mmCIF file of C-alpha atoms in Angstrom:
data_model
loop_
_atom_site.group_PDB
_atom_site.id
_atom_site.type_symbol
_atom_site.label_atom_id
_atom_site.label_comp_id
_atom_site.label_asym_id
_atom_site.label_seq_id
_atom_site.Cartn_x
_atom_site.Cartn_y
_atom_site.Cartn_z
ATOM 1 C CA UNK A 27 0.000 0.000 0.000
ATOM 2 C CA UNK A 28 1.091 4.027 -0.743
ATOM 3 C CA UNK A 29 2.268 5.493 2.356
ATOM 4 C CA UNK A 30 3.991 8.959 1.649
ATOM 5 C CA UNK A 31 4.858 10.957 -1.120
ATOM 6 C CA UNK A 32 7.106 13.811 -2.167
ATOM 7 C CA UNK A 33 8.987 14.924 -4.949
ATOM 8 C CA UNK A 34 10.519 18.642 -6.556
ATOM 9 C CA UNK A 35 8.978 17.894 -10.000
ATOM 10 C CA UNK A 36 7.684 16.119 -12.862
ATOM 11 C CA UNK A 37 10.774 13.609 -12.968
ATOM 12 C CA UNK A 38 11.635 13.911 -9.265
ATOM 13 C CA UNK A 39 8.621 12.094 -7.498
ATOM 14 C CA UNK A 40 9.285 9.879 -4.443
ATOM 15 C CA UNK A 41 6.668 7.542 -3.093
ATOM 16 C CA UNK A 42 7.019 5.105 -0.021
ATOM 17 C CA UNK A 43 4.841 1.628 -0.232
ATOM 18 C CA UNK A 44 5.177 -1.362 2.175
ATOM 19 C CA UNK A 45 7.919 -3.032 -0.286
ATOM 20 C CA UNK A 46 10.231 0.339 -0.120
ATOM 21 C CA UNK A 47 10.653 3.573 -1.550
ATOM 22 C CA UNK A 48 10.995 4.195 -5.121
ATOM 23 C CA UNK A 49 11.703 7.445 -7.519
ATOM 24 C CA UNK A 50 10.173 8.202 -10.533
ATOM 25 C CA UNK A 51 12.168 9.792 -13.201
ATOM 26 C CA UNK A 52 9.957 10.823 -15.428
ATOM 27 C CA UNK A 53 10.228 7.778 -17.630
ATOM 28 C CA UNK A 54 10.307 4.991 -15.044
ATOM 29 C CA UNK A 55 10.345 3.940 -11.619
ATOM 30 C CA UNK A 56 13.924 2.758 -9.463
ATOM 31 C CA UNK A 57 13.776 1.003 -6.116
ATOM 32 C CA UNK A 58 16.141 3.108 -3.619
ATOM 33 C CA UNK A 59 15.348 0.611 -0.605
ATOM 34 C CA UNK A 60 14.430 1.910 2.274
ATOM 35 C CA UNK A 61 15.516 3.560 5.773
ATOM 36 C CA UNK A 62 16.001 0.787 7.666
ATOM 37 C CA UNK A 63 18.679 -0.841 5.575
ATOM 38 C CA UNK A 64 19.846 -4.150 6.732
ATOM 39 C CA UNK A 65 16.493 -5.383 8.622
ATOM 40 C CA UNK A 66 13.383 -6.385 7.198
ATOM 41 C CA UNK A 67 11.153 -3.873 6.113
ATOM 42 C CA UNK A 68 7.481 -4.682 6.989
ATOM 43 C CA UNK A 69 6.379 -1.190 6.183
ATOM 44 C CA UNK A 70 4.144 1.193 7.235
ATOM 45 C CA UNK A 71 6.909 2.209 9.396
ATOM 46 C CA UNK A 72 7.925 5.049 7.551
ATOM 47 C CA UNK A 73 5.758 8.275 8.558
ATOM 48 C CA UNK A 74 7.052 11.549 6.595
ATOM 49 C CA UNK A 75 9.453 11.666 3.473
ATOM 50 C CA UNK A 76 10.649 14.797 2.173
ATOM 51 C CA UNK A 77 12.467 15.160 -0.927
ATOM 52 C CA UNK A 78 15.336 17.836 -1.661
ATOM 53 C CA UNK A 79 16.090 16.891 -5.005
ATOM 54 C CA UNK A 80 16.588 14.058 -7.182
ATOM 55 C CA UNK A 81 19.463 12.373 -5.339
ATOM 56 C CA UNK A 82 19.094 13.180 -1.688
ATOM 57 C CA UNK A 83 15.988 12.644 0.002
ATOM 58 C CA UNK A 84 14.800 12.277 4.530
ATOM 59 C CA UNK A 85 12.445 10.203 6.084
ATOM 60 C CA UNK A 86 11.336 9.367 9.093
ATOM 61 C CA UNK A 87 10.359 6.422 10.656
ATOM 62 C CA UNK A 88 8.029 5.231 13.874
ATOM 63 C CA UNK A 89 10.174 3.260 16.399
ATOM 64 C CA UNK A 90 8.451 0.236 15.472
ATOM 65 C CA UNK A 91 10.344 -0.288 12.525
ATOM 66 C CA UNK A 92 12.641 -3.517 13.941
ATOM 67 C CA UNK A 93 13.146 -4.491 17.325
ATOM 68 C CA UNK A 94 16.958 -3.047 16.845
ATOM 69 C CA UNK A 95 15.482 0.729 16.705
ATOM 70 C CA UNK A 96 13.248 1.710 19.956
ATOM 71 C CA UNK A 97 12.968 5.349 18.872
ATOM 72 C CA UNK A 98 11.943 7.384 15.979
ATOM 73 C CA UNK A 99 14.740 7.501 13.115
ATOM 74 C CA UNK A 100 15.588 10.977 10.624
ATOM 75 C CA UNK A 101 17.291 9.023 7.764
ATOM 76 C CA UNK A 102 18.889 10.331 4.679
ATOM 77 C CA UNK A 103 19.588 9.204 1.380
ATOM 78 C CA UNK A 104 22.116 10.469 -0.906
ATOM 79 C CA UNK A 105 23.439 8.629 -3.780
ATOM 80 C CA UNK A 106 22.554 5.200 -3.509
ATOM 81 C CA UNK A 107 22.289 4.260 0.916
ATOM 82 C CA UNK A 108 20.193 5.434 4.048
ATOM 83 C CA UNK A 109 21.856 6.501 6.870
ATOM 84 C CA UNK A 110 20.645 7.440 10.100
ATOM 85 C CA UNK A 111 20.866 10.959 11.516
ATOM 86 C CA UNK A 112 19.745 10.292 15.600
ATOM 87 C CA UNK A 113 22.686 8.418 17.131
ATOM 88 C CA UNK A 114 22.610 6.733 20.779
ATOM 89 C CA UNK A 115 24.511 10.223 22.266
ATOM 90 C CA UNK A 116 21.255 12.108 20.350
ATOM 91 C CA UNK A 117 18.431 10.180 22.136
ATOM 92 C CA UNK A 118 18.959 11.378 25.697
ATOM 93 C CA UNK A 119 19.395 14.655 24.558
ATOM 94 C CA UNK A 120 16.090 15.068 22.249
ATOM 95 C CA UNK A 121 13.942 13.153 24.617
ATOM 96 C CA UNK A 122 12.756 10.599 22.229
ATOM 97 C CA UNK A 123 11.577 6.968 23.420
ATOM 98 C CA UNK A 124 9.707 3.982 22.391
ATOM 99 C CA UNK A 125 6.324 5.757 22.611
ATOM 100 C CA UNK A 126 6.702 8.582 19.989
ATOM 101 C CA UNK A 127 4.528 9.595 17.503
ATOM 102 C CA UNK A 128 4.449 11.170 14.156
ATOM 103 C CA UNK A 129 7.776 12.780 13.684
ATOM 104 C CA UNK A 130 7.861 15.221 10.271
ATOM 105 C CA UNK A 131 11.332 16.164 8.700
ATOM 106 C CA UNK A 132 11.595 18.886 5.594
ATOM 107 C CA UNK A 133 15.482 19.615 4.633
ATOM 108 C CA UNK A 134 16.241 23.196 3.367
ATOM 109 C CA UNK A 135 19.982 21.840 1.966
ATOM 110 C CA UNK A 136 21.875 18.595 2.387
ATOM 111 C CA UNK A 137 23.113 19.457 5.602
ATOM 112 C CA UNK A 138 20.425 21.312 6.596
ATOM 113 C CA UNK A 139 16.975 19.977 7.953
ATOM 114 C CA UNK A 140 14.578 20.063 10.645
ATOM 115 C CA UNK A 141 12.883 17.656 12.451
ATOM 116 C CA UNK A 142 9.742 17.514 14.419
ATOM 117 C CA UNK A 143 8.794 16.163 18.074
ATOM 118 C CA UNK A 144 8.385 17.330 21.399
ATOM 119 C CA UNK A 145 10.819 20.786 20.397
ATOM 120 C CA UNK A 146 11.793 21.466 16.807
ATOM 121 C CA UNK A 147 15.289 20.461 15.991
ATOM 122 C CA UNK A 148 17.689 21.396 13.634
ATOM 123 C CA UNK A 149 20.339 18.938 11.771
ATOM 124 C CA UNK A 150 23.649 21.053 10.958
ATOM 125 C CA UNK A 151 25.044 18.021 9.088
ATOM 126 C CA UNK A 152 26.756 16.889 12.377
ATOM 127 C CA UNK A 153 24.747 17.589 15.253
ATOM 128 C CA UNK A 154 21.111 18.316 16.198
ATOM 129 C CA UNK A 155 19.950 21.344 17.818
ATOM 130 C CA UNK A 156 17.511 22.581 19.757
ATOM 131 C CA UNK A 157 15.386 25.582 18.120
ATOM 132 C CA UNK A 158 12.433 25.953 20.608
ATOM 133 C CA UNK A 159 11.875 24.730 24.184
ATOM 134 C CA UNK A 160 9.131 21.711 24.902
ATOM 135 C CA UNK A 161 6.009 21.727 22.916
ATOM 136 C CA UNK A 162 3.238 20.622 25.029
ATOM 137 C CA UNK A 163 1.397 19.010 21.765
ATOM 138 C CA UNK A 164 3.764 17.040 19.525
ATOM 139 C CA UNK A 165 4.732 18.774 16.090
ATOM 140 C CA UNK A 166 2.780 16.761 13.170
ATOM 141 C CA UNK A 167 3.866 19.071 10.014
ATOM 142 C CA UNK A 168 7.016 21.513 9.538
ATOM 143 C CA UNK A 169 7.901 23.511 6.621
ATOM 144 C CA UNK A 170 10.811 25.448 5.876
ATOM 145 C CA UNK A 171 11.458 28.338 3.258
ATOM 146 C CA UNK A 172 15.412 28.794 4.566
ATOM 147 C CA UNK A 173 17.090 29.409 7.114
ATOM 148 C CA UNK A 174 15.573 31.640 9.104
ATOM 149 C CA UNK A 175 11.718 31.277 7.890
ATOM 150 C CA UNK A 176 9.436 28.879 8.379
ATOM 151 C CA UNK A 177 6.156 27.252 10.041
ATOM 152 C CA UNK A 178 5.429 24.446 12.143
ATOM 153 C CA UNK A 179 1.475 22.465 13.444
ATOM 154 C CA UNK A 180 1.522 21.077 16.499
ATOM 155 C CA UNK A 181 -1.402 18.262 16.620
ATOM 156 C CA UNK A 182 -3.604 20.786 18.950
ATOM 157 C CA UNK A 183 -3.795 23.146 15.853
ATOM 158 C CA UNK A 184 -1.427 25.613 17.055
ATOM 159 C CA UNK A 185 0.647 27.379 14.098
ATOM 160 C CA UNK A 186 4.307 28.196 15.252
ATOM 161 C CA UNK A 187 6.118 30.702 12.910
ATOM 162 C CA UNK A 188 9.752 31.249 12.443
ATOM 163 C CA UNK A 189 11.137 34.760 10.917
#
């Protein structure tokens, strides 16, 4: 079954399905696996995917995924492999346990992108960092024009703005 979809184009679409994620190129469709490389993928673990062109590409994913991840995972593709962006040092910091929910990502570069949950965090390439204090409702959609700019939902409704 379809569970997410993105793309920057009409030969840049990206759509997740139980069996992986594939890209459309405007003439036909490649597998690029999925997030949780090296276990099985019994889909639909994957909850946001956010394209930033047509090599490089985030997701998320519920920490149901395998019994090897207990927390939500950021993921990026570039090239050809996923790689995970929350490390073991990253989960005490952000919070983020067995019981999350919904956790939205939307990139603004390569090494920039911002994730959802119980604060907003930003990815620098190397680290994560905190860009708000605690949310009292989760965040379920984030979108970023740069830098500086953007807008966040928390699942209450409430609009958050960045400028």
């Amino acid at each position: 079954s379809w569970i997410e979809m993105d793309g920057t184009d009409d030969d840049n679409i990206w759509v997740a399905t139980n069996s992986g994620i594939y890209k459309y190129n405007g003439v036909s469709w490649t597998n690029n696996g999925t997030p949780a490389s090296g276990s099985s993928w019994s889909g639909p673990y994957l909850e946001c995917l956010s394209v930033l062109n047509s090599t490089t590409a985030f997701a998320t994913t519920s920490p149901e995924l395998t019994s090897m991840w207990d927390w939500p995972d950021a993921t990026k593709f570039e090239g050809s492999v996923w790689e995970s962006l929350i490390g073991n040092s990253d989960l005490s910091t952000m919070g983020l346990g067995t019981s999350w929910g919904y956790t939205p990502i939307h990139p603004i570069s390569s090494n920039e992108m911002w994730f959802g949950a119980n604060k907003i965090y930003k990815y620098d390439g190397n680290d994560w960092i905190s860009e708000t204090g605690t949310i009292g409702d989760n965040i379920v959609i984030i979108k970023m024009i740069n830098n500086t700019e953007g807008w966040a939902i928390t699942g209450n409704g409430t609009v958050l703005r960045r400028q």
